Amino acid sequence: MLALANARVLLDDGFAGDKVVLIDGTKIAAVVDATDPRVAKAERHDLAGAWLLPGFVDCQVNGGGGALFNDAPTVETIRTIGAAHRRFGTTAFLPTLISEDFSMIARALKAVRHAIESGVPGVIGVHIEGPFINEARRGVHDAAMIRDLDTRDVALLSSLGAGCTLVTLAPEMTTPATLRHLAMEGVVLSAGHTDGTYEEITESFRNGVRGVTHLFNAMSPMHHRTPGAAGAALADPDCWCGIIVDGVHVHPAVLRIALAAKRAERFMLVTDAMPSVGSDQDWFMLQGRRIRVQDGICVDENGTLAGAAVDMATSVRNCVQMLGLPLARAARMASTYPAEFLGLGAELGRIAPGYRASLVAMDSGLEVTRTWIDGAAA
Ligand SMILES: [Zn+2]
């Protein structure tokens, strides 16, 4: 038994300064008072007053540590990306493949399956972002890859067999029946790179689409007469919204407006991170194009944003320092809510008995000092 003591622990009702988290193997055994007899018998780790939060869950990670999933969808790439992001508090993530052809998607799924089976720390599934998107909102995605979603794709996207499969697609480019079929197979659907109207996106929420990918980016914007995909996402009380909080992808004022529009539980931080996160690279190649990393952003030769250069710890800090959110809320947007979005809310994203012991400790400056994944410290 491991006892994590002397921390300010984020529990369901807020921070507690007098609790000790007991870890037994891979799970949280109990959250107890310091005087509990089990604490004296456990191996004690003094966290020196750190914030102890549920480990961050990042649904959108293209790369990190110099590696890009699209470049080589292999177990090694997933391991490199996971290790890079772990330093910033991410203890669960979905390697994310940007629009590719059928065989590359198959390779990506195979690599993620093998990574999960071989216990690569942190990988909990895959995010297939495109190619079933709208060319009008493709952003940096390769136009040549974009195509319709057919029955062969449905079978492939439903085939992971381990962990979660999240698919970003443009609902208007496929049929309600296909959306319902994928959702029934357990695929988590998110609307993104979409030019759908408010009506089309709202309708897609009734056909199995659970959320939107990087709210406001690469989607029909909210205009007061045509609310678009962004308006549909904010008007629907239940849809989850992934947000990139690097201060560039979405203006802080617009993020504050969005966060005021509906309940906190429906927002989740994603990094959309590129290989530069956790490395000192100032450029990388994406599908044959050179992407520059400067001033905290990634841009192609036309100045189009190509993913992000932000990490999860910085995103949480930005929520607190740039948006003025309480740390508890920011931390839940980085852990509890994405876990719930993925259907893992009963095992991941909270500090509570029976939950996976995936945790992050941050110091008073909100820098990561330590992480645990399923009870293993680093
Ligand atoms: Zn995207």
PDB file of N, CA, C and O in Angstrom, residues 303-353:
ATOM      1  N   GLY A 303       0.548  29.943 -43.273  1.00  0.00           N
ATOM      2  CA  GLY A 303       0.144  30.549 -42.011  1.00  0.00           C
ATOM      3  C   GLY A 303      -1.046  29.849 -41.360  1.00  0.00           C
ATOM      4  O   GLY A 303      -1.574  30.325 -40.356  1.00  0.00           O
ATOM      5  N   THR A 304      -1.493  28.712 -41.943  1.00  0.00           N
ATOM      6  CA  THR A 304      -2.599  27.949 -41.340  1.00  0.00           C
ATOM      7  C   THR A 304      -2.087  27.224 -40.102  1.00  0.00           C
ATOM      8  O   THR A 304      -1.020  26.598 -40.146  1.00  0.00           O
ATOM      9  N   LEU A 305      -2.861  27.303 -39.015  1.00  0.00           N
ATOM     10  CA  LEU A 305      -2.475  26.584 -37.797  1.00  0.00           C
ATOM     11  C   LEU A 305      -2.452  25.091 -38.090  1.00  0.00           C
ATOM     12  O   LEU A 305      -3.378  24.544 -38.681  1.00  0.00           O
ATOM     13  N   ALA A 306      -1.387  24.432 -37.678  1.00  0.00           N
ATOM     14  CA  ALA A 306      -1.233  22.991 -37.893  1.00  0.00           C
ATOM     15  C   ALA A 306      -1.075  22.316 -36.545  1.00  0.00           C
ATOM     16  O   ALA A 306       0.016  22.045 -36.085  1.00  0.00           O
ATOM     17  N   GLY A 307      -2.222  22.079 -35.894  1.00  0.00           N
ATOM     18  CA  GLY A 307      -2.172  21.553 -34.535  1.00  0.00           C
ATOM     19  C   GLY A 307      -1.623  22.612 -33.597  1.00  0.00           C
ATOM     20  O   GLY A 307      -1.549  23.799 -33.945  1.00  0.00           O
ATOM     21  N   ALA A 308      -1.246  22.177 -32.393  1.00  0.00           N
ATOM     22  CA  ALA A 308      -0.844  23.138 -31.375  1.00  0.00           C
ATOM     23  C   ALA A 308       0.498  22.756 -30.766  1.00  0.00           C
ATOM     24  O   ALA A 308       0.984  21.651 -30.930  1.00  0.00           O
ATOM     25  N   ALA A 309       1.075  23.734 -30.073  1.00  0.00           N
ATOM     26  CA  ALA A 309       2.369  23.512 -29.421  1.00  0.00           C
ATOM     27  C   ALA A 309       2.207  23.579 -27.913  1.00  0.00           C
ATOM     28  O   ALA A 309       3.151  23.861 -27.194  1.00  0.00           O
ATOM     29  N   VAL A 310       0.990  23.328 -27.454  1.00  0.00           N
ATOM     30  CA  VAL A 310       0.705  23.482 -26.027  1.00  0.00           C
ATOM     31  C   VAL A 310       0.668  22.098 -25.360  1.00  0.00           C
ATOM     32  O   VAL A 310       0.386  21.096 -26.012  1.00  0.00           O
ATOM     33  N   ASP A 311       0.987  22.054 -24.074  1.00  0.00           N
ATOM     34  CA  ASP A 311       0.883  20.802 -23.325  1.00  0.00           C
ATOM     35  C   ASP A 311      -0.257  20.939 -22.314  1.00  0.00           C
ATOM     36  O   ASP A 311      -0.814  22.022 -22.137  1.00  0.00           O
ATOM     37  N   MET A 312      -0.595  19.853 -21.667  1.00  0.00           N
ATOM     38  CA  MET A 312      -1.762  19.846 -20.780  1.00  0.00           C
ATOM     39  C   MET A 312      -1.540  20.726 -19.538  1.00  0.00           C
ATOM     40  O   MET A 312      -2.451  21.454 -19.137  1.00  0.00           O
ATOM     41  N   ALA A 313      -0.355  20.681 -18.946  1.00  0.00           N
ATOM     42  CA  ALA A 313      -0.112  21.498 -17.754  1.00  0.00           C
ATOM     43  C   ALA A 313      -0.248  22.985 -18.089  1.00  0.00           C
ATOM     44  O   ALA A 313      -0.835  23.760 -17.323  1.00  0.00           O
ATOM     45  N   THR A 314       0.281  23.390 -19.242  1.00  0.00           N
ATOM     46  CA  THR A 314       0.156  24.785 -19.672  1.00  0.00           C
ATOM     47  C   THR A 314      -1.310  25.137 -19.910  1.00  0.00           C
ATOM     48  O   THR A 314      -1.761  26.241 -19.576  1.00  0.00           O
ATOM     49  N   SER A 315      -2.059  24.222 -20.485  1.00  0.00           N
ATOM     50  CA  SER A 315      -3.488  24.469 -20.725  1.00  0.00           C
ATOM     51  C   SER A 315      -4.209  24.712 -19.408  1.00  0.00           C
ATOM     52  O   SER A 315      -5.053  25.612 -19.308  1.00  0.00           O
ATOM     53  N   VAL A 316      -3.895  23.909 -18.403  1.00  0.00           N
ATOM     54  CA  VAL A 316      -4.521  24.086 -17.085  1.00  0.00           C
ATOM     55  C   VAL A 316      -4.110  25.436 -16.492  1.00  0.00           C
ATOM     56  O   VAL A 316      -4.948  26.196 -15.990  1.00  0.00           O
ATOM     57  N   ARG A 317      -2.816  25.755 -16.586  1.00  0.00           N
ATOM     58  CA  ARG A 317      -2.341  27.056 -16.094  1.00  0.00           C
ATOM     59  C   ARG A 317      -3.044  28.201 -16.829  1.00  0.00           C
ATOM     60  O   ARG A 317      -3.451  29.191 -16.216  1.00  0.00           O
ATOM     61  N   ASN A 318      -3.193  28.063 -18.147  1.00  0.00           N
ATOM     62  CA  ASN A 318      -3.866  29.111 -18.921  1.00  0.00           C
ATOM     63  C   ASN A 318      -5.314  29.291 -18.468  1.00  0.00           C
ATOM     64  O   ASN A 318      -5.815  30.412 -18.436  1.00  0.00           O
ATOM     65  N   CYS A 319      -5.977  28.182 -18.146  1.00  0.00           N
ATOM     66  CA  CYS A 319      -7.362  28.280 -17.659  1.00  0.00           C
ATOM     67  C   CYS A 319      -7.416  29.121 -16.388  1.00  0.00           C
ATOM     68  O   CYS A 319      -8.335  29.912 -16.194  1.00  0.00           O
ATOM     69  N   VAL A 320      -6.429  28.928 -15.534  1.00  0.00           N
ATOM     70  CA  VAL A 320      -6.412  29.641 -14.258  1.00  0.00           C
ATOM     71  C   VAL A 320      -5.961  31.086 -14.464  1.00  0.00           C
ATOM     72  O   VAL A 320      -6.624  32.032 -14.031  1.00  0.00           O
ATOM     73  N   GLN A 321      -4.841  31.256 -15.168  1.00  0.00           N
ATOM     74  CA  GLN A 321      -4.210  32.585 -15.241  1.00  0.00           C
ATOM     75  C   GLN A 321      -4.805  33.470 -16.333  1.00  0.00           C
ATOM     76  O   GLN A 321      -4.865  34.691 -16.192  1.00  0.00           O
ATOM     77  N   MET A 322      -5.235  32.854 -17.445  1.00  0.00           N
ATOM     78  CA  MET A 322      -5.720  33.641 -18.581  1.00  0.00           C
ATOM     79  C   MET A 322      -7.243  33.776 -18.541  1.00  0.00           C
ATOM     80  O   MET A 322      -7.793  34.804 -18.917  1.00  0.00           O
ATOM     81  N   LEU A 323      -7.930  32.701 -18.090  1.00  0.00           N
ATOM     82  CA  LEU A 323      -9.395  32.718 -18.086  1.00  0.00           C
ATOM     83  C   LEU A 323      -9.972  32.979 -16.704  1.00  0.00           C
ATOM     84  O   LEU A 323     -11.176  33.189 -16.559  1.00  0.00           O
ATOM     85  N   GLY A 324      -9.122  32.910 -15.678  1.00  0.00           N
ATOM     86  CA  GLY A 324      -9.597  33.187 -14.331  1.00  0.00           C
ATOM     87  C   GLY A 324     -10.444  32.087 -13.710  1.00  0.00           C
ATOM     88  O   GLY A 324     -11.242  32.349 -12.808  1.00  0.00           O
ATOM     89  N   LEU A 325     -10.285  30.856 -14.186  1.00  0.00           N
ATOM     90  CA  LEU A 325     -11.067  29.754 -13.607  1.00  0.00           C
ATOM     91  C   LEU A 325     -10.422  29.257 -12.320  1.00  0.00           C
ATOM     92  O   LEU A 325      -9.200  29.290 -12.181  1.00  0.00           O
ATOM     93  N   PRO A 326     -11.228  28.761 -11.400  1.00  0.00           N
ATOM     94  CA  PRO A 326     -10.645  28.105 -10.224  1.00  0.00           C
ATOM     95  C   PRO A 326      -9.875  26.853 -10.668  1.00  0.00           C
ATOM     96  O   PRO A 326     -10.270  26.194 -11.638  1.00  0.00           O
ATOM     97  N   LEU A 327      -8.791  26.525  -9.946  1.00  0.00           N
ATOM     98  CA  LEU A 327      -7.985  25.361 -10.320  1.00  0.00           C
ATOM     99  C   LEU A 327      -8.816  24.084 -10.352  1.00  0.00           C
ATOM    100  O   LEU A 327      -8.627  23.241 -11.245  1.00  0.00           O
ATOM    101  N   ALA A 328      -9.748  23.944  -9.406  1.00  0.00           N
ATOM    102  CA  ALA A 328     -10.554  22.708  -9.374  1.00  0.00           C
ATOM    103  C   ALA A 328     -11.288  22.517 -10.697  1.00  0.00           C
ATOM    104  O   ALA A 328     -11.317  21.418 -11.260  1.00  0.00           O
ATOM    105  N   ARG A 329     -11.858  23.589 -11.211  1.00  0.00           N
ATOM    106  CA  ARG A 329     -12.608  23.485 -12.457  1.00  0.00           C
ATOM    107  C   ARG A 329     -11.687  23.187 -13.638  1.00  0.00           C
ATOM    108  O   ARG A 329     -11.977  22.348 -14.493  1.00  0.00           O
ATOM    109  N   ALA A 330     -10.559  23.889 -13.675  1.00  0.00           N
ATOM    110  CA  ALA A 330      -9.594  23.653 -14.757  1.00  0.00           C
ATOM    111  C   ALA A 330      -9.103  22.205 -14.730  1.00  0.00           C
ATOM    112  O   ALA A 330      -9.005  21.553 -15.768  1.00  0.00           O
ATOM    113  N   ALA A 331      -8.822  21.701 -13.532  1.00  0.00           N
ATOM    114  CA  ALA A 331      -8.305  20.333 -13.410  1.00  0.00           C
ATOM    115  C   ALA A 331      -9.344  19.314 -13.859  1.00  0.00           C
ATOM    116  O   ALA A 331      -9.009  18.319 -14.516  1.00  0.00           O
ATOM    117  N   ARG A 332     -10.595  19.560 -13.530  1.00  0.00           N
ATOM    118  CA  ARG A 332     -11.643  18.619 -13.967  1.00  0.00           C
ATOM    119  C   ARG A 332     -11.840  18.672 -15.474  1.00  0.00           C
ATOM    120  O   ARG A 332     -12.154  17.662 -16.103  1.00  0.00           O
ATOM    121  N   MET A 333     -11.672  19.854 -16.061  1.00  0.00           N
ATOM    122  CA  MET A 333     -11.762  19.958 -17.523  1.00  0.00           C
ATOM    123  C   MET A 333     -10.632  19.187 -18.194  1.00  0.00           C
ATOM    124  O   MET A 333     -10.707  18.848 -19.378  1.00  0.00           O
ATOM    125  N   ALA A 334      -9.581  18.929 -17.436  1.00  0.00           N
ATOM    126  CA  ALA A 334      -8.438  18.189 -17.984  1.00  0.00           C
ATOM    127  C   ALA A 334      -8.480  16.704 -17.620  1.00  0.00           C
ATOM    128  O   ALA A 334      -7.617  15.950 -18.054  1.00  0.00           O
ATOM    129  N   SER A 335      -9.458  16.298 -16.818  1.00  0.00           N
ATOM    130  CA  SER A 335      -9.443  14.901 -16.358  1.00  0.00           C
ATOM    131  C   SER A 335     -10.841  14.284 -16.283  1.00  0.00           C
ATOM    132  O   SER A 335     -11.198  13.434 -17.100  1.00  0.00           O
ATOM    133  N   THR A 336     -11.642  14.761 -15.340  1.00  0.00           N
ATOM    134  CA  THR A 336     -12.957  14.157 -15.093  1.00  0.00           C
ATOM    135  C   THR A 336     -13.841  14.187 -16.341  1.00  0.00           C
ATOM    136  O   THR A 336     -14.431  13.160 -16.722  1.00  0.00           O
ATOM    137  N   TYR A 337     -13.921  15.382 -16.959  1.00  0.00           N
ATOM    138  CA  TYR A 337     -14.881  15.528 -18.052  1.00  0.00           C
ATOM    139  C   TYR A 337     -14.459  14.776 -19.321  1.00  0.00           C
ATOM    140  O   TYR A 337     -15.295  14.103 -19.927  1.00  0.00           O
ATOM    141  N   PRO A 338     -13.188  14.855 -19.733  1.00  0.00           N
ATOM    142  CA  PRO A 338     -12.819  14.021 -20.888  1.00  0.00           C
ATOM    143  C   PRO A 338     -13.005  12.525 -20.612  1.00  0.00           C
ATOM    144  O   PRO A 338     -13.392  11.774 -21.515  1.00  0.00           O
ATOM    145  N   ALA A 339     -12.748  12.088 -19.379  1.00  0.00           N
ATOM    146  CA  ALA A 339     -12.967  10.666 -19.060  1.00  0.00           C
ATOM    147  C   ALA A 339     -14.438  10.312 -19.247  1.00  0.00           C
ATOM    148  O   ALA A 339     -14.779   9.263 -19.807  1.00  0.00           O
ATOM    149  N   GLU A 340     -15.320  11.218 -18.808  1.00  0.00           N
ATOM    150  CA  GLU A 340     -16.754  10.966 -18.965  1.00  0.00           C
ATOM    151  C   GLU A 340     -17.158  10.972 -20.440  1.00  0.00           C
ATOM    152  O   GLU A 340     -17.946  10.137 -20.892  1.00  0.00           O
ATOM    153  N   PHE A 341     -16.589  11.900 -21.191  1.00  0.00           N
ATOM    154  CA  PHE A 341     -16.870  11.966 -22.635  1.00  0.00           C
ATOM    155  C   PHE A 341     -16.550  10.628 -23.302  1.00  0.00           C
ATOM    156  O   PHE A 341     -17.294  10.139 -24.151  1.00  0.00           O
ATOM    157  N   LEU A 342     -15.442  10.023 -22.890  1.00  0.00           N
ATOM    158  CA  LEU A 342     -15.008   8.767 -23.513  1.00  0.00           C
ATOM    159  C   LEU A 342     -15.734   7.541 -22.955  1.00  0.00           C
ATOM    160  O   LEU A 342     -15.472   6.419 -23.373  1.00  0.00           O
ATOM    161  N   GLY A 343     -16.633   7.773 -21.989  1.00  0.00           N
ATOM    162  CA  GLY A 343     -17.344   6.642 -21.401  1.00  0.00           C
ATOM    163  C   GLY A 343     -16.549   5.944 -20.309  1.00  0.00           C
ATOM    164  O   GLY A 343     -16.857   4.819 -19.927  1.00  0.00           O
ATOM    165  N   LEU A 344     -15.491   6.607 -19.808  1.00  0.00           N
ATOM    166  CA  LEU A 344     -14.628   6.007 -18.791  1.00  0.00           C
ATOM    167  C   LEU A 344     -14.821   6.655 -17.422  1.00  0.00           C
ATOM    168  O   LEU A 344     -13.983   6.511 -16.530  1.00  0.00           O
ATOM    169  N   GLY A 345     -15.927   7.364 -17.265  1.00  0.00           N
ATOM    170  CA  GLY A 345     -16.160   8.140 -16.053  1.00  0.00           C
ATOM    171  C   GLY A 345     -16.265   7.317 -14.777  1.00  0.00           C
ATOM    172  O   GLY A 345     -16.168   7.865 -13.683  1.00  0.00           O
ATOM    173  N   ALA A 346     -16.439   6.012 -14.889  1.00  0.00           N
ATOM    174  CA  ALA A 346     -16.543   5.172 -13.691  1.00  0.00           C
ATOM    175  C   ALA A 346     -15.195   4.618 -13.255  1.00  0.00           C
ATOM    176  O   ALA A 346     -15.104   3.953 -12.228  1.00  0.00           O
ATOM    177  N   GLU A 347     -14.137   4.859 -14.034  1.00  0.00           N
ATOM    178  CA  GLU A 347     -12.829   4.301 -13.679  1.00  0.00           C
ATOM    179  C   GLU A 347     -11.687   5.304 -13.704  1.00  0.00           C
ATOM    180  O   GLU A 347     -10.630   5.070 -13.113  1.00  0.00           O
ATOM    181  N   LEU A 348     -11.876   6.417 -14.409  1.00  0.00           N
ATOM    182  CA  LEU A 348     -10.772   7.347 -14.644  1.00  0.00           C
ATOM    183  C   LEU A 348     -11.261   8.779 -14.432  1.00  0.00           C
ATOM    184  O   LEU A 348     -12.406   9.096 -14.702  1.00  0.00           O
ATOM    185  N   GLY A 349     -10.349   9.649 -13.950  1.00  0.00           N
ATOM    186  CA  GLY A 349     -10.675  11.072 -13.916  1.00  0.00           C
ATOM    187  C   GLY A 349     -11.172  11.594 -12.585  1.00  0.00           C
ATOM    188  O   GLY A 349     -11.568  12.751 -12.487  1.00  0.00           O
ATOM    189  N   ARG A 350     -11.176  10.748 -11.554  1.00  0.00           N
ATOM    190  CA  ARG A 350     -11.544  11.222 -10.220  1.00  0.00           C
ATOM    191  C   ARG A 350     -10.602  10.596  -9.203  1.00  0.00           C
ATOM    192  O   ARG A 350     -10.049   9.513  -9.442  1.00  0.00           O
ATOM    193  N   ILE A 351     -10.455  11.276  -8.070  1.00  0.00           N
ATOM    194  CA  ILE A 351      -9.700  10.686  -6.963  1.00  0.00           C
ATOM    195  C   ILE A 351     -10.737  10.138  -5.991  1.00  0.00           C
ATOM    196  O   ILE A 351     -11.298  10.874  -5.169  1.00  0.00           O
ATOM    197  N   ALA A 352     -11.013   8.866  -6.136  1.00  0.00           N
ATOM    198  CA  ALA A 352     -12.057   8.226  -5.347  1.00  0.00           C
ATOM    199  C   ALA A 352     -11.763   6.731  -5.274  1.00  0.00           C
ATOM    200  O   ALA A 352     -11.098   6.186  -6.178  1.00  0.00           O
ATOM    201  N   PRO A 353     -12.221   6.071  -4.234  1.00  0.00           N
ATOM    202  CA  PRO A 353     -11.945   4.640  -4.087  1.00  0.00           C
ATOM    203  C   PRO A 353     -12.414   3.836  -5.300  1.00  0.00           C
ATOM    204  O   PRO A 353     -13.492   4.091  -5.837  1.00  0.00           O
TER     205      PRO A 353
END
